[in-house]
Coordinates of C-alpha atoms in Angstrom, one line a residue:
Chain A
X24 CA -0.1 0.1 0.0
X25 CA 1.1 3.3 -0.9
X26 CA 0.4 6.8 0.6
X27 CA -0.5 5.4 3.8
X28 CA -2.1 7.8 6.2
X29 CA -1.3 8.5 10.1
X30 CA -2.4 5.7 12.2
X31 CA -4.9 6.3 15.1
X32 CA -3.2 3.9 17.4
X33 CA -0.2 2.4 18.0
X34 CA 0.3 -1.2 17.2
X35 CA 2.1 -1.8 20.6
X36 CA -0.7 -0.3 22.7
X37 CA -3.4 -2.7 21.1
X38 CA -1.3 -5.5 22.4
X39 CA -0.7 -4.0 25.8
X40 CA -4.3 -3.3 26.4
X41 CA -5.3 -6.4 28.0
X42 CA -6.4 -10.1 27.6
X43 CA -9.8 -9.2 26.0
X44 CA -8.0 -8.2 22.9
X45 CA -7.2 -11.7 22.3
X46 CA -10.8 -13.0 22.1
X47 CA -10.9 -10.3 19.2
X48 CA -9.5 -11.5 15.9
X49 CA -10.0 -8.5 13.8
X50 CA -10.5 -4.9 15.2
X51 CA -11.2 -2.0 12.7
X52 CA -11.5 1.2 14.0
X53 CA -12.3 4.7 12.2
X54 CA -11.2 3.0 8.7
X55 CA -11.3 5.8 6.2
X56 CA -10.4 5.1 2.6
X57 CA -9.7 7.7 -0.1
X58 CA -9.3 7.2 -3.8
X59 CA -7.7 9.6 -6.3
X60 CA -10.0 10.4 -9.0
X61 CA -9.8 12.8 -11.8
X62 CA -12.1 15.3 -9.8
X63 CA -10.0 15.0 -6.8
X64 CA -9.9 12.5 -4.1
X65 CA -13.0 11.0 -2.9
X66 CA -13.6 9.2 0.4
X67 CA -15.2 5.6 -0.4
X68 CA -15.1 4.4 3.2
X69 CA -15.8 6.8 5.9
X70 CA -15.0 6.3 9.5
X71 CA -15.7 2.4 9.6
X72 CA -15.6 0.5 12.8
X73 CA -16.4 -3.0 13.5
X74 CA -15.1 -6.1 15.5
X75 CA -14.8 -9.7 14.4
X76 CA -14.4 -12.4 17.2
X77 CA -12.9 -15.7 16.7
X78 CA -15.4 -18.2 15.3
X79 CA -17.8 -15.5 14.4
X80 CA -19.2 -14.1 11.3
X81 CA -19.8 -10.5 10.6
X82 CA -21.8 -9.6 7.6
X83 CA -21.2 -6.4 5.6
X84 CA -24.2 -5.4 3.5
X85 CA -24.8 -2.6 1.1
X86 CA -25.6 -1.6 -2.2
X87 CA -23.5 -1.0 -5.3
X88 CA -21.1 1.7 -4.4
X89 CA -21.7 1.3 -0.6
X90 CA -17.9 0.9 0.1
X91 CA -18.2 -2.6 1.4
X92 CA -15.9 -4.4 -1.0
X93 CA -13.2 -1.3 -0.4
X94 CA -13.3 -2.0 3.2
X95 CA -12.3 -5.7 2.7
X96 CA -9.7 -4.9 0.4
X97 CA -8.4 -2.3 2.8
X98 CA -8.2 -5.0 5.4
X99 CA -6.5 -7.2 2.8
X100 CA -3.9 -4.5 1.7
X101 CA -5.1 -4.8 -1.7
X102 CA -6.6 -1.5 -2.5
X103 CA -5.8 0.0 -5.9
X104 CA -2.5 2.3 -6.1
X105 CA -2.6 5.9 -4.7
X106 CA -5.5 4.9 -2.2
X107 CA -4.9 6.6 1.2
X108 CA -6.0 4.7 4.4
X109 CA -6.4 6.1 7.8
X110 CA -7.7 4.6 10.9
X111 CA -6.4 1.1 12.4
X112 CA -6.9 -2.3 11.2
X113 CA -5.8 -4.8 13.7
X114 CA -5.4 -8.5 13.2
X115 CA -4.7 -10.6 16.5
X116 CA -3.3 -7.5 18.0
X117 CA -0.9 -6.4 15.1
X118 CA -1.6 -3.5 12.9
X119 CA -2.0 -4.0 9.6
X120 CA -2.3 -0.6 8.1
X121 CA 1.1 0.6 7.3
X122 CA 2.6 -2.7 6.7
X123 CA 4.7 -3.0 3.6
X124 CA 4.0 -5.2 0.4
X125 CA 6.3 -8.3 1.7
X126 CA 4.8 -8.4 5.1
X127 CA 1.4 -8.3 4.0
X128 CA 2.0 -11.1 1.3
X129 CA 3.0 -13.1 4.3
X130 CA -0.2 -12.4 6.1
X131 CA -2.4 -12.9 3.1
X132 CA -3.2 -16.6 2.5
X133 CA -1.6 -17.6 6.0
X134 CA -3.4 -15.5 8.5
X135 CA -6.2 -13.7 6.4
X136 CA -7.7 -15.3 3.1
X137 CA -10.2 -13.9 0.9
X138 CA -12.5 -15.4 -1.8
X139 CA -14.4 -13.5 -4.4
X140 CA -17.5 -13.7 -6.4
X141 CA -15.8 -15.0 -9.5
X142 CA -13.8 -18.0 -8.8
X143 CA -12.6 -18.4 -12.4
X144 CA -10.6 -15.0 -12.4
X145 CA -9.0 -15.9 -9.3
X146 CA -7.8 -19.4 -10.4
X147 CA -4.9 -19.8 -12.9
X148 CA -6.2 -21.5 -15.8
X149 CA -2.9 -23.1 -16.8
X150 CA -2.2 -25.1 -13.6
X151 CA -4.1 -27.8 -11.8
X152 CA -6.0 -27.1 -9.0
X153 CA -3.9 -29.4 -6.8
X154 CA -0.9 -27.7 -7.6
X155 CA -2.3 -24.2 -6.8
X156 CA -3.4 -25.5 -3.6
X157 CA 0.0 -26.9 -3.0
X158 CA 2.0 -23.9 -3.9
X159 CA -0.4 -22.0 -1.7
X160 CA 0.5 -24.2 1.3
X161 CA 4.2 -24.4 0.4
X162 CA 4.5 -20.7 0.0
X163 CA 3.5 -20.1 3.7
X164 CA 4.0 -23.1 5.6
X165 CA 6.8 -25.3 3.5
X166 CA 7.1 -28.7 3.7
X167 CA 7.8 -31.3 1.0
X168 CA 6.1 -31.8 -2.2
X169 CA 4.5 -34.7 -1.0
X170 CA 3.2 -33.4 2.1
X171 CA 1.6 -30.7 0.2
X172 CA 0.0 -33.1 -2.1
X173 CA -1.4 -34.8 0.8
X174 CA -2.7 -31.6 2.0
X175 CA -4.4 -30.6 -1.1
X176 CA -6.1 -33.9 -1.3
X177 CA -7.4 -33.4 2.1
X178 CA -8.5 -29.9 1.5
X179 CA -10.3 -30.9 -1.6
X180 CA -12.2 -33.5 0.4
X181 CA -13.0 -31.2 3.0
X182 CA -15.0 -29.0 0.8
X183 CA -16.9 -31.8 -0.3
X184 CA -15.0 -32.5 -4.0
X185 CA -15.8 -36.0 -4.8
X186 CA -12.7 -38.3 -5.9
X187 CA -10.3 -35.6 -4.3
X188 CA -7.2 -37.6 -5.3
X189 CA -8.1 -37.5 -9.1
X190 CA -9.6 -34.0 -9.2
X191 CA -6.3 -32.7 -7.7
X192 CA -5.0 -33.2 -11.3
X193 CA -7.7 -31.3 -13.0
X194 CA -7.9 -27.8 -14.3
X195 CA -10.3 -25.2 -13.1
X196 CA -12.4 -25.4 -16.4
X197 CA -13.1 -29.0 -15.8
X198 CA -15.1 -27.9 -12.6
X199 CA -18.6 -26.3 -12.3
X200 CA -19.0 -22.7 -10.9
X201 CA -20.2 -24.2 -7.5
X202 CA -17.1 -26.8 -7.4
X203 CA -14.8 -23.7 -8.3
X204 CA -16.0 -21.7 -5.4
X205 CA -15.4 -24.9 -3.2
X206 CA -11.8 -25.3 -4.4
X207 CA -11.2 -21.1 -3.8
X208 CA -12.5 -21.9 -0.3
X209 CA -10.3 -25.1 -0.1
X210 CA -7.4 -23.0 -1.1
X211 CA -8.1 -19.8 1.4
X212 CA -8.4 -22.3 4.3
X213 CA -5.2 -24.4 3.4
X214 CA -3.1 -22.6 5.7
X215 CA -5.8 -22.5 8.7
X216 CA -6.1 -18.6 8.8
X217 CA -7.7 -16.9 11.7
X218 CA -9.6 -14.6 9.3
X219 CA -11.5 -15.3 6.0
X220 CA -13.1 -12.5 4.0
X221 CA -15.8 -13.8 1.8
X222 CA -16.8 -11.0 -0.9
X223 CA -20.2 -12.0 -2.6
X224 CA -19.0 -15.4 -2.7
X225 CA -22.3 -16.8 -3.8
X226 CA -23.6 -14.0 -5.9
X227 CA -22.9 -15.6 -9.1
X228 CA -24.3 -18.9 -8.0
X229 CA -27.5 -20.7 -8.7
X230 CA -29.7 -20.7 -5.6
X231 CA -29.4 -24.3 -4.9
X232 CA -25.5 -24.0 -5.3
X233 CA -25.6 -21.0 -3.2
X234 CA -27.4 -22.8 -0.2
X235 CA -24.6 -25.7 -0.4
X236 CA -21.9 -23.2 -0.4
X237 CA -23.3 -21.3 2.6
X238 CA -23.7 -24.5 4.4
X239 CA -20.3 -25.6 3.8
X240 CA -18.9 -22.3 4.9
X241 CA -20.8 -22.5 8.0
X242 CA -19.7 -26.0 8.7
X243 CA -16.0 -25.3 8.0
X244 CA -16.1 -22.1 10.2
X245 CA -17.7 -24.3 13.1
X246 CA -14.9 -27.0 12.6
X247 CA -11.9 -24.4 12.2
X248 CA -13.1 -21.4 14.4
X249 CA -12.3 -19.0 11.6
X250 CA -13.5 -15.7 11.9
X251 CA -15.4 -14.7 8.7
X252 CA -16.4 -11.2 7.1
X253 CA -19.1 -11.9 4.8
X254 CA -19.9 -9.4 2.2
X255 CA -23.0 -9.4 0.2
X256 CA -25.9 -7.2 -1.1
X257 CA -28.4 -10.0 -0.1
X258 CA -29.9 -9.2 3.2
X259 CA -31.3 -12.6 3.4
X260 CA -28.0 -14.5 2.7
X261 CA -26.5 -12.1 5.8
X262 CA -29.6 -13.2 8.0
X263 CA -28.9 -16.9 7.5
X264 CA -25.0 -16.6 8.2
X265 CA -23.8 -13.5 10.4
X266 CA -24.1 -13.0 13.9
X267 CA -23.3 -9.5 13.7
X268 CA -24.3 -7.3 10.9
X269 CA -22.6 -3.8 9.4
X270 CA -24.9 -1.8 7.0
X271 CA -23.1 0.5 4.6
X272 CA -24.2 3.2 2.5
X273 CA -22.2 5.5 0.3
X274 CA -19.1 4.9 2.4
X275 CA -20.6 5.0 5.6
X276 CA -21.5 2.9 8.3
X277 CA -25.3 3.4 8.8
X278 CA -25.9 0.5 11.3
X279 CA -24.1 -1.9 13.3
X280 CA -25.3 -4.4 15.7
X281 CA -26.2 -8.2 16.4
X282 CA -27.9 -9.5 13.4
X283 CA -30.9 -10.0 15.6
X284 CA -30.9 -6.2 16.7
X285 CA -30.6 -5.0 12.7
X286 CA -33.0 -7.3 11.4
X287 CA -35.8 -7.0 14.2
X288 CA -35.1 -3.3 15.1
X289 CA -33.2 -1.5 12.7
X290 CA -32.5 2.1 13.9
X291 CA -31.6 3.6 10.8
X292 CA -34.0 4.7 8.0
X293 CA -31.9 3.3 5.3
X294 CA -31.9 -0.1 6.9
X295 CA -35.8 -0.1 7.1
X296 CA -36.0 1.2 3.7
X297 CA -33.6 -1.8 2.5
X298 CA -35.5 -4.2 4.4
X299 CA -39.0 -3.4 3.2
X300 CA -37.6 -3.3 -0.4
X301 CA -36.6 -6.8 -0.7
X302 CA -39.3 -9.3 -2.3
X303 CA -39.7 -12.3 0.0
X304 CA -40.6 -15.8 -0.7
X305 CA -42.9 -16.2 2.4
X306 CA -44.7 -12.9 2.6
X307 CA -48.5 -12.5 2.3
X308 CA -49.1 -10.4 -0.6
X309 CA -50.7 -7.1 0.0
X310 CA -53.6 -6.0 -1.9
X311 CA -51.6 -3.8 -4.6
X312 CA -50.0 -6.7 -5.9
X313 CA -51.1 -9.1 -8.7
X314 CA -54.3 -10.7 -8.3
X315 CA -55.7 -13.4 -10.3
Chain B
X23 CA -58.6 -14.3 -18.6
X24 CA -59.1 -17.1 -21.1
X25 CA -58.0 -15.0 -24.1
X26 CA -55.0 -16.8 -25.2
X27 CA -52.3 -14.2 -26.9
X28 CA -49.4 -16.2 -27.3
X29 CA -48.7 -20.4 -27.5
X30 CA -46.0 -22.1 -27.7
X31 CA -46.1 -25.8 -28.5
X32 CA -43.3 -28.3 -28.4
X33 CA -40.4 -25.9 -28.7
X34 CA -37.2 -27.5 -29.2
X35 CA -34.1 -25.9 -29.7
X36 CA -30.8 -28.0 -30.5
X37 CA -27.6 -26.5 -30.7
X38 CA -24.5 -28.4 -32.5
X39 CA -21.0 -27.8 -31.2
X40 CA -18.0 -28.8 -32.5
X41 CA -15.3 -30.1 -30.0
X42 CA -11.7 -30.6 -30.5
X43 CA -10.6 -32.6 -33.6
X44 CA -14.1 -31.7 -35.2
X45 CA -16.3 -34.0 -33.1
X46 CA -19.7 -33.0 -33.5
X47 CA -22.1 -33.3 -30.4
X48 CA -25.5 -32.2 -30.1
X49 CA -27.1 -30.2 -27.1
X50 CA -30.7 -29.9 -26.6
X51 CA -31.1 -26.5 -24.8
X52 CA -35.0 -26.4 -24.9
X53 CA -36.5 -29.8 -25.2
X54 CA -40.6 -29.8 -26.0
X55 CA -41.8 -26.8 -24.2
X56 CA -45.3 -25.8 -24.3
X57 CA -47.0 -22.8 -22.7
X58 CA -49.6 -20.1 -23.3
X59 CA -49.7 -16.4 -22.2
X60 CA -53.1 -15.0 -21.7
X61 CA -53.9 -11.3 -22.3
X62 CA -52.9 -9.0 -19.5
X63 CA -51.3 -11.7 -17.6
X64 CA -47.5 -12.5 -16.3
X65 CA -46.1 -15.7 -17.3
X66 CA -42.9 -16.2 -15.1
X67 CA -40.4 -18.6 -16.4
X68 CA -38.1 -19.4 -13.7
X69 CA -34.9 -21.9 -13.6
X70 CA -31.4 -22.1 -12.7
X71 CA -28.5 -21.2 -15.3
X72 CA -28.6 -23.8 -18.2
X73 CA -32.4 -24.5 -17.5
X74 CA -33.3 -23.2 -21.2
X75 CA -35.4 -20.4 -19.8
X76 CA -33.4 -17.5 -21.6
X77 CA -33.2 -19.8 -24.9
X78 CA -37.1 -20.0 -24.7
X79 CA -37.4 -16.2 -24.5
X80 CA -35.1 -15.8 -27.5
X81 CA -37.4 -18.2 -29.6
X82 CA -40.5 -16.2 -28.3
X83 CA -38.9 -12.8 -29.2
X84 CA -37.7 -14.2 -32.6
X85 CA -34.1 -13.8 -32.0
X86 CA -33.7 -17.4 -32.6
X87 CA -35.7 -19.9 -34.9
X88 CA -36.7 -23.4 -32.9
X89 CA -35.3 -26.6 -34.3
X90 CA -39.0 -28.0 -33.8
X91 CA -42.2 -26.7 -32.5
X92 CA -44.7 -24.0 -33.2
X93 CA -45.4 -20.5 -32.0
X94 CA -49.0 -19.1 -32.3
X95 CA -49.5 -15.2 -31.8
X96 CA -53.3 -14.1 -31.9
X97 CA -54.3 -17.5 -33.4
X98 CA -51.7 -17.0 -36.4
X99 CA -48.7 -19.2 -36.8
X100 CA -45.6 -17.1 -36.6
X101 CA -43.0 -19.8 -36.2
X102 CA -41.3 -18.9 -39.4
X103 CA -42.8 -15.2 -39.8
X104 CA -40.9 -13.2 -42.5
X105 CA -41.6 -10.1 -44.1
X106 CA -44.6 -7.8 -43.2
X107 CA -45.7 -10.4 -40.9
X108 CA -42.4 -10.5 -38.9
X109 CA -42.4 -6.9 -38.7
X110 CA -46.0 -6.8 -37.1
X111 CA -44.9 -9.2 -34.6
X112 CA -41.8 -7.5 -33.9
X113 CA -44.0 -4.3 -32.8
X114 CA -46.4 -6.5 -30.9
X115 CA -43.7 -8.1 -29.1
X116 CA -41.1 -6.3 -27.3
X117 CA -38.0 -7.3 -25.1
X118 CA -36.5 -5.6 -22.0
X119 CA -32.8 -7.1 -21.4
X120 CA -30.9 -7.5 -18.2
X121 CA -28.0 -5.0 -18.8
X122 CA -29.7 -1.9 -20.0
X123 CA -26.5 -0.3 -20.8
X124 CA -25.5 -2.8 -23.4
X125 CA -28.9 -2.8 -25.0
X126 CA -28.8 1.1 -25.3
X127 CA -27.1 2.6 -28.0
X128 CA -24.3 4.7 -26.0
X129 CA -24.1 7.4 -28.9
X130 CA -27.9 7.9 -29.2
X131 CA -29.9 10.4 -27.2
X132 CA -32.8 9.0 -25.3
X133 CA -35.1 10.4 -27.6
X134 CA -33.6 8.8 -30.5
X135 CA -33.6 5.2 -28.8
X136 CA -37.4 5.9 -27.9
X137 CA -38.3 7.0 -31.2
X138 CA -36.3 3.9 -33.0
X139 CA -39.0 1.4 -32.8
X140 CA -41.3 3.9 -34.5
X141 CA -38.8 4.8 -37.0
X142 CA -38.3 0.8 -37.7
X143 CA -42.1 0.7 -38.1
X144 CA -42.2 3.8 -40.3
X145 CA -44.7 5.5 -37.6
X146 CA -44.5 9.2 -37.2
X147 CA -46.2 9.6 -33.7
X148 CA -49.1 12.5 -33.9
X149 CA -48.1 15.5 -31.8
X150 CA -44.3 15.2 -32.9
X151 CA -41.4 13.3 -31.6
X152 CA -40.6 15.7 -28.6
X153 CA -44.1 15.6 -27.1
X154 CA -44.1 11.5 -27.6
X155 CA -40.6 10.9 -25.9
X156 CA -41.6 13.4 -23.0
X157 CA -44.8 11.4 -22.5
X158 CA -43.2 8.2 -22.6
X159 CA -40.5 9.2 -20.2
X160 CA -43.0 10.3 -17.9
X161 CA -44.9 7.3 -18.0
X162 CA -41.8 5.3 -16.6
X163 CA -40.8 8.0 -14.0
X164 CA -38.1 9.6 -15.9
X165 CA -37.7 13.8 -16.2
X166 CA -38.8 14.3 -19.6
X167 CA -36.3 17.2 -19.7
X168 CA -33.4 14.5 -20.2
X169 CA -34.4 13.6 -23.5
X170 CA -31.5 14.9 -25.0
X171 CA -29.0 13.0 -22.6
X172 CA -27.2 9.9 -23.6
X173 CA -27.5 6.6 -21.5
X174 CA -24.3 6.9 -19.6
X175 CA -25.6 9.8 -18.1
X176 CA -28.2 7.9 -16.2
X177 CA -28.0 5.6 -13.4
X178 CA -28.7 1.6 -13.7
X179 CA -32.0 1.9 -12.6
X180 CA -32.9 5.1 -14.9
X181 CA -31.3 3.2 -17.8
X182 CA -33.6 0.3 -17.2
X183 CA -36.5 2.6 -17.5
X184 CA -35.5 4.0 -20.7
X185 CA -35.3 0.2 -22.0
X186 CA -38.7 -0.2 -20.6
X187 CA -39.9 3.1 -22.2
X188 CA -38.5 1.9 -25.6
X189 CA -40.2 -1.4 -25.1
X190 CA -43.7 0.4 -24.6
X191 CA -43.0 2.9 -27.5
X192 CA -45.0 0.9 -30.1
X193 CA -47.9 -0.1 -27.7
X194 CA -46.8 -3.7 -27.3
X195 CA -49.0 -6.8 -26.6
X196 CA -46.6 -8.8 -24.9
X197 CA -43.4 -7.4 -23.2
X198 CA -40.7 -10.1 -22.5
X199 CA -38.3 -9.3 -19.6
X200 CA -35.3 -11.3 -19.6
X201 CA -33.7 -11.1 -16.2
X202 CA -34.9 -7.4 -16.2
X203 CA -34.1 -6.7 -12.6
X204 CA -31.5 -9.0 -11.7
X205 CA -28.7 -6.6 -12.1
X206 CA -30.1 -3.8 -10.2
X207 CA -29.9 -3.0 -6.2
X208 CA -32.8 -4.1 -4.2
X209 CA -34.2 -0.8 -3.5
X210 CA -34.0 0.1 -7.1
X211 CA -35.1 -3.3 -8.2
X212 CA -38.3 -2.8 -5.9
X213 CA -39.0 0.6 -7.8
X214 CA -38.7 -1.1 -11.2
X215 CA -41.1 -3.9 -10.3
X216 CA -43.6 -1.4 -9.0
X217 CA -43.2 0.2 -12.3
X218 CA -43.6 -3.0 -14.3
X219 CA -46.9 -3.6 -12.2
X220 CA -48.3 -0.3 -12.7
X221 CA -47.5 -0.3 -16.5
X222 CA -49.6 -3.6 -17.0
X223 CA -52.5 -2.2 -14.9
X224 CA -52.4 0.9 -17.0
X225 CA -52.0 -0.8 -20.4
X226 CA -53.3 -4.3 -20.1
X227 CA -50.4 -6.0 -22.0
X228 CA -48.7 -9.4 -21.0
X229 CA -45.5 -10.1 -19.8
X230 CA -43.1 -13.2 -20.1
X231 CA -41.0 -12.6 -17.0
X232 CA -37.7 -14.8 -17.2
X233 CA -35.8 -14.6 -13.9
X234 CA -33.8 -16.9 -11.5
X235 CA -35.0 -14.9 -8.2
X236 CA -38.0 -16.9 -6.9
X237 CA -38.8 -14.0 -4.7
X238 CA -39.1 -11.5 -7.1
X239 CA -41.3 -13.9 -9.4
X240 CA -43.7 -14.3 -6.5
X241 CA -44.1 -10.4 -6.6
X242 CA -45.1 -10.2 -10.3
X243 CA -46.3 -13.3 -11.7
X244 CA -50.0 -14.8 -12.0
X245 CA -48.7 -17.9 -13.6
X246 CA -45.1 -19.4 -13.1
X247 CA -43.3 -22.0 -15.2
X248 CA -40.4 -23.8 -13.8
X249 CA -37.7 -25.0 -15.9
X250 CA -34.9 -27.4 -15.5
X251 CA -32.6 -29.1 -17.8
X252 CA -34.5 -27.7 -20.9
X253 CA -38.1 -28.8 -19.9
X254 CA -41.0 -27.1 -18.0
X255 CA -40.8 -29.4 -14.7
X256 CA -44.2 -27.5 -13.4
X257 CA -46.4 -24.9 -14.6
X258 CA -49.3 -23.2 -12.6
X259 CA -50.8 -20.4 -10.9
X260 CA -48.5 -18.4 -8.7
X261 CA -50.3 -19.6 -5.4
X262 CA -50.1 -23.3 -6.5
X263 CA -46.4 -23.2 -7.5
X264 CA -45.3 -21.3 -4.4
X265 CA -47.5 -22.6 -1.7
X266 CA -48.2 -26.5 -3.0
X267 CA -45.4 -27.3 -5.3
X268 CA -45.8 -30.5 -7.0
X269 CA -42.5 -31.2 -8.3
X270 CA -39.6 -32.2 -6.3
X271 CA -37.2 -30.0 -8.4
X272 CA -39.8 -26.8 -7.3
X273 CA -39.7 -27.6 -3.9
X274 CA -35.8 -27.8 -3.9
X275 CA -35.4 -24.7 -5.5
X276 CA -38.1 -23.2 -3.2
X277 CA -36.1 -24.6 -0.1
X278 CA -33.0 -23.1 -1.3
X279 CA -34.2 -19.6 -1.5
X280 CA -32.5 -17.8 1.5
X281 CA -34.7 -16.1 4.1
X282 CA -34.6 -13.4 6.6
X283 CA -35.5 -15.0 9.8
X284 CA -39.0 -14.7 10.2
X285 CA -39.3 -14.4 13.8
X286 CA -37.1 -10.9 13.5
X287 CA -39.0 -9.9 10.1
X288 CA -42.3 -10.3 12.2
X289 CA -40.9 -8.1 15.3
X290 CA -39.7 -5.3 13.1
X291 CA -42.9 -5.1 11.3
X292 CA -45.0 -5.1 14.6
X293 CA -42.7 -2.2 15.6
X294 CA -43.3 -0.3 12.5
X295 CA -47.0 -1.0 12.3

């Protein structure tokens, strides 16, 4: 990251502030991201603060342009060139804002992983999926080829790919969209990171496949105690997976609370409007709707 | 509503693909599909990717010829319509696509875009182009003062309204919406759905509404056809398909739709009421 702004807190003070820090995996405080544009700098994330505990899923929900993806890219140190970041992002008590490229590369994949909407653009089409998982493992944890191969087979098995031994030798295009997302999840979790950021991971999938992937993520999270940030535009998906919810609108954090609070007693008018506008599968249809 | 506007019988579409080493293989995208659309009603065709719903829509829009089967519009066989018959069909049946920006010419003003269907039909609107454009824009909730703007100057929701206005320009009898609200943000989606419902109430045309989102379909459809693997597995009134689905695939599909915790939803509504 270039053009790093001032940090609100010293990384050392976080580690020193007591044992409760350790139960919190990710602490984001007053995060602001400013992007340079032809019309001058524009703040795309404004003063966002939230916490992710171990084994917890925090949902970030918002419409397009709300800044939800920029928030996740800022955490991962993947913002576009020239972006300015202020505030604080602490993972396991370590301040991430201000870390150099090399240090962030060590953290990405090992301590914090990310999966995206389109797995095909994140996988290398020229290498078998087995090799890609092996490389990911060895880059961070080392070990022999043989050991990495075993890990790759186990990783595919864990995400429910049938015949994992044989499938490690296949290329990304030989898998369906849902299977590719499973492979991305396998790769993201192969180094047992504490944090997984999932950015619209089920948006491009069919609804039945989406349900399977959501179940898989929830199961894996229970087993591995991974903290998860789940970014989506879909409130119903958030309702089924998140313990805490952050609602964003135009870069601002409009609402933050437990899922129960946000869905049953939203404080902000924007959240209420959003909740009212989604069509539901179970609603009583009101009089103004189509009648036969 | 027994007046059938369009009926499709045993529509089949096969594609031949040529793989490596020139091996030919045949793929049946639509496999013996039959349905009818009545005047003033909305038939929703739902299914997952590869179910054949979009191919079916393309055949009905006559963007594609079926390999077999017939298409009747107002009791006339239009399966292989050409010339004047095809031109008439193209005026009566309009399409609204998923991505408004790629279906609107970026170099044309809104006025030119909205007048294009009339120009194609050789119709001069009474009262002049400007007045006609302004009226259309008002019907879909756009500011008529923006008639000289270009598509890029509008938001996604507004651009979709332009696409809808263009479809209405020649007073169609049937509007095919192919994932017309899928790319929109939820709040915008709700507004565009409202608009589609209102326009139908005002003008009485029919919709074929192609969508993968069951909750959206439930909001807008009178009747629903569920497609899977190129076939319609279940077809019926909305209430029946959603509340008493007969086919196991429909049940699987409905069960997979994510829902907001109903207890939280109930509490929120009780508080706002």
